[in-house]
PDB file of C-alpha atoms in Angstrom:
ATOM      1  CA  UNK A 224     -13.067  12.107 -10.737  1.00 90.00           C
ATOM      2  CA  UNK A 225     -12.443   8.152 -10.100  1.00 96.00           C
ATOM      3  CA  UNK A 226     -10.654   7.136  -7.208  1.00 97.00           C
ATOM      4  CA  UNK A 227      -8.161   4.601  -7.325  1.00 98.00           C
ATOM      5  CA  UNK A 228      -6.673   2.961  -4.369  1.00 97.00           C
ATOM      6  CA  UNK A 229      -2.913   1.216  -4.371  1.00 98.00           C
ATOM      7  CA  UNK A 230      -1.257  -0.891  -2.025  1.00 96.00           C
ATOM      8  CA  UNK A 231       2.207  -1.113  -2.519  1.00 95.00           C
ATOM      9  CA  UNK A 232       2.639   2.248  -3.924  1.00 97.00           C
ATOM     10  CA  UNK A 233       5.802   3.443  -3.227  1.00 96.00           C
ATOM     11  CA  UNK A 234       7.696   1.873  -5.356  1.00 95.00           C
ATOM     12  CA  UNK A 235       8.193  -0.249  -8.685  1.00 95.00           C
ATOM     13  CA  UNK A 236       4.272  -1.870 -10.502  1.00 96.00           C
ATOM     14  CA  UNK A 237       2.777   0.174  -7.802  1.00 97.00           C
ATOM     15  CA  UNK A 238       4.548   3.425  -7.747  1.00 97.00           C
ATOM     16  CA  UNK A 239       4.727   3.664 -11.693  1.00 98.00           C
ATOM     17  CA  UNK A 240       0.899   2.632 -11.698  1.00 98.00           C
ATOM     18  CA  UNK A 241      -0.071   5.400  -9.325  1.00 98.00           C
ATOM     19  CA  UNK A 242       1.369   7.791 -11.680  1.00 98.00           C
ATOM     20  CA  UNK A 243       0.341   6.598 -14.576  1.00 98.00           C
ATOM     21  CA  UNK A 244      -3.333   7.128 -12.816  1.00 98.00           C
ATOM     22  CA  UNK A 245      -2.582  10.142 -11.289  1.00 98.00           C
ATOM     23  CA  UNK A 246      -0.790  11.964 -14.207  1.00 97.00           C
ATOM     24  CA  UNK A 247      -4.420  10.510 -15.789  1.00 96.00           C
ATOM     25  CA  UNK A 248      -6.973  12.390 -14.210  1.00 96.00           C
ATOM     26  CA  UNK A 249      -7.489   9.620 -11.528  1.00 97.00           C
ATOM     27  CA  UNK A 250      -7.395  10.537  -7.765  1.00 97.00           C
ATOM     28  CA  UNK A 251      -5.135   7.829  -6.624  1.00 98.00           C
ATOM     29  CA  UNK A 252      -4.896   6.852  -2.885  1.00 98.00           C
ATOM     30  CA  UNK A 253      -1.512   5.459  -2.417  1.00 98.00           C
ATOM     31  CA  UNK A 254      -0.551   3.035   0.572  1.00 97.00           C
ATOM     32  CA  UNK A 255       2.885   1.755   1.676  1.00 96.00           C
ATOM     33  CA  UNK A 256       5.022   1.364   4.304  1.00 93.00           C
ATOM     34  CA  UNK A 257       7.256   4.146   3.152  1.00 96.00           C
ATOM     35  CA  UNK A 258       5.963   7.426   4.037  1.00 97.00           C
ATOM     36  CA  UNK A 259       8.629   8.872   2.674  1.00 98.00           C
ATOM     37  CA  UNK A 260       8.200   7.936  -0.621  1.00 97.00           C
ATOM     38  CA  UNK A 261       4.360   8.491  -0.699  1.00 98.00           C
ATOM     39  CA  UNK A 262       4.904  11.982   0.389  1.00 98.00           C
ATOM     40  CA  UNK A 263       7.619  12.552  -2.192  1.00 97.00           C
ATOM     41  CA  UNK A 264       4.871  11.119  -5.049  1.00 97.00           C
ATOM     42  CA  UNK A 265       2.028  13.355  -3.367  1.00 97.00           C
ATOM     43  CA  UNK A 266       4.104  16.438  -3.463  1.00 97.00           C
ATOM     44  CA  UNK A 267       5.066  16.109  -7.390  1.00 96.00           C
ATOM     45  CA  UNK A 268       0.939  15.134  -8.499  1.00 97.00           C
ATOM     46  CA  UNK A 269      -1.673  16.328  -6.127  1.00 96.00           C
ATOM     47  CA  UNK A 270      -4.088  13.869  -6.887  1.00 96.00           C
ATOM     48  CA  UNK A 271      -2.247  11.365  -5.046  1.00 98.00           C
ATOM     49  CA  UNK A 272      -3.152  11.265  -1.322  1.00 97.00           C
ATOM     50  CA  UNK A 273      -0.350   9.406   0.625  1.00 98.00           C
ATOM     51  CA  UNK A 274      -1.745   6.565   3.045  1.00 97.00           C
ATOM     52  CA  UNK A 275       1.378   5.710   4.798  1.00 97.00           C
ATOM     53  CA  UNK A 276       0.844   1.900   6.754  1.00 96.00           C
ATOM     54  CA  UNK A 277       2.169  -1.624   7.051  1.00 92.00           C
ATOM     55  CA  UNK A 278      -0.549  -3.317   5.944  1.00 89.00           C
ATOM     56  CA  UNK A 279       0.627  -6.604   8.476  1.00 85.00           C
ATOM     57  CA  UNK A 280       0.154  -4.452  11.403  1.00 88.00           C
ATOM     58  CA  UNK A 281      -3.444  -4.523  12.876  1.00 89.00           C
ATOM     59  CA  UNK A 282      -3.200  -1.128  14.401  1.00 95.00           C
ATOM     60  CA  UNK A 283      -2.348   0.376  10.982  1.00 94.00           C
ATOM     61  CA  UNK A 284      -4.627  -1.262   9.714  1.00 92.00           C
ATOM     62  CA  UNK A 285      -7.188   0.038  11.864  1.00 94.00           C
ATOM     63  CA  UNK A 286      -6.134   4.010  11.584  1.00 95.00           C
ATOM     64  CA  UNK A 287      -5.720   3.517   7.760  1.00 94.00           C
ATOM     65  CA  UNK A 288      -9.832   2.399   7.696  1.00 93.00           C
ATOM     66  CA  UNK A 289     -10.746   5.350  10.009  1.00 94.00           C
ATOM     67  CA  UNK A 290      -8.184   7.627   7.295  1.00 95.00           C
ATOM     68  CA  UNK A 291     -10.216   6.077   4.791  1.00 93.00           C
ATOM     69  CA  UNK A 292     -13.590   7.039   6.441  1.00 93.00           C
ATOM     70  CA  UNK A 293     -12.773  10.190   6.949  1.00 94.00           C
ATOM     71  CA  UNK A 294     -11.387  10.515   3.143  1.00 92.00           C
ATOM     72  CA  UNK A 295     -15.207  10.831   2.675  1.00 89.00           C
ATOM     73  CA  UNK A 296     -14.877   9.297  -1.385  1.00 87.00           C
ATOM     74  CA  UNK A 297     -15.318   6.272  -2.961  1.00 91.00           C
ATOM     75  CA  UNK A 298     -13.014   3.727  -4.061  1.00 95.00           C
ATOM     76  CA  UNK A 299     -13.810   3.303  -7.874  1.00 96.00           C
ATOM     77  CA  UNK A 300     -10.900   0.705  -8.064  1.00 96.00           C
ATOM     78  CA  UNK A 301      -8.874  -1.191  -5.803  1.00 96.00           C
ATOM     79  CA  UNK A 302      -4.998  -2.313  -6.840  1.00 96.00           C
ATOM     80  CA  UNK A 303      -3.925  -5.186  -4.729  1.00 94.00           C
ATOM     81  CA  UNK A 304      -0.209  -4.431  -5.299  1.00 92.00           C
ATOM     82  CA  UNK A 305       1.663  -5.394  -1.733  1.00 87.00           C
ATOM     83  CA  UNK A 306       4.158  -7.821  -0.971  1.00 84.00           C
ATOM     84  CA  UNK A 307       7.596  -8.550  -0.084  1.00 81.00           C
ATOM     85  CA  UNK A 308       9.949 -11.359  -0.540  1.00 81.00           C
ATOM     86  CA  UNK A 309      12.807 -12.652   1.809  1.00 81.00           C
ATOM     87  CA  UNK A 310      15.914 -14.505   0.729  1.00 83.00           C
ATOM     88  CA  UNK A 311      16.952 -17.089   2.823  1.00 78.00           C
ATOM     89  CA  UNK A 312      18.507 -20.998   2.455  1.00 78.00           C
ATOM     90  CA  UNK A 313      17.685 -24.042   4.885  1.00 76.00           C
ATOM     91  CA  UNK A 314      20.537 -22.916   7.444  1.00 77.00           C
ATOM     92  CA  UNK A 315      18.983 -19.484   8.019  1.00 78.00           C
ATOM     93  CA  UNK A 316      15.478 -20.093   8.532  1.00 80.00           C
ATOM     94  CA  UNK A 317      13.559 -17.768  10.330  1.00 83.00           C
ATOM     95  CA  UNK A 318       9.984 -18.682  11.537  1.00 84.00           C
ATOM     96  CA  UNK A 319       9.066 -15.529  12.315  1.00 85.00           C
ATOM     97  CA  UNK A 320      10.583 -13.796   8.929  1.00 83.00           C
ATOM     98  CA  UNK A 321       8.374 -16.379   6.704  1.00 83.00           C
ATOM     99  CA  UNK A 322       5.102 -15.471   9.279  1.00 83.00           C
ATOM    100  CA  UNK A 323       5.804 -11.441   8.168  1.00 81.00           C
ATOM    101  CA  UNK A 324       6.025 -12.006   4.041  1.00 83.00           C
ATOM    102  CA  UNK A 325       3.034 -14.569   4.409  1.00 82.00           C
ATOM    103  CA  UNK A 326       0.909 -11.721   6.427  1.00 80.00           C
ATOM    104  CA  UNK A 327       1.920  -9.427   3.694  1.00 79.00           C
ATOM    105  CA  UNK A 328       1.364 -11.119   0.340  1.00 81.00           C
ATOM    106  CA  UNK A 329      -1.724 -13.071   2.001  1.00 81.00           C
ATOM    107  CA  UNK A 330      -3.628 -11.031   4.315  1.00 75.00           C
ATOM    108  CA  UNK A 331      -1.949  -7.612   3.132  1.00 70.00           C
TER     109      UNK A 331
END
């Protein structure tokens, strides 16, 4: 079985992707923020194995590679799907808003 892994999986390209995969054959490691939602996805296909993290935190960062370790499998195929967005205008910008969605589309 080929193991695919997904950032951004708990919802929209990256939620319908990981079931596309899973419902596939594909054993599909899905990451998000949203535990929630990867639980919810994990308990309807099996093949799914929830990684819940924020990708823009070090320290989750850090326990999802030691998950991964531990996950003992390979990663056939890696889906670069995070990222965020942020609405804002001139009067209501936030420095530290525009560091978070750069962390996540960037270095996520």
């Amino acid at each position: 079985m080929k193991t695919v892994w997904i950032t951004g999986a708990s919802s929209g390209i990256g939620k319908a992707l990981a079931v596309l995969l899973a419902a596939g054959g594909y054993r599909v490691l899905a990451t998000a923020r949203n535990a929630g939602a990867l639980a919810a996805l994990a308990a309807e296909f099996p093949q799914i194995v929830p990684l819940p993290a924020d990708l823009a935190n070090a320290e989750d960062v850090a326990g999802l590679r030691t998950r991964l370790e531990q996950l003992h499998c390979g990663i056939d195929i890696l889906v670069v799907n995070a990222g965020t967005c942020l609405y804002m205008d001139e009067a209501s910008l936030d420095m530290s808003q525009l560091d978070q969605v750069f962390r996540v589309n960037v270095f996520a």
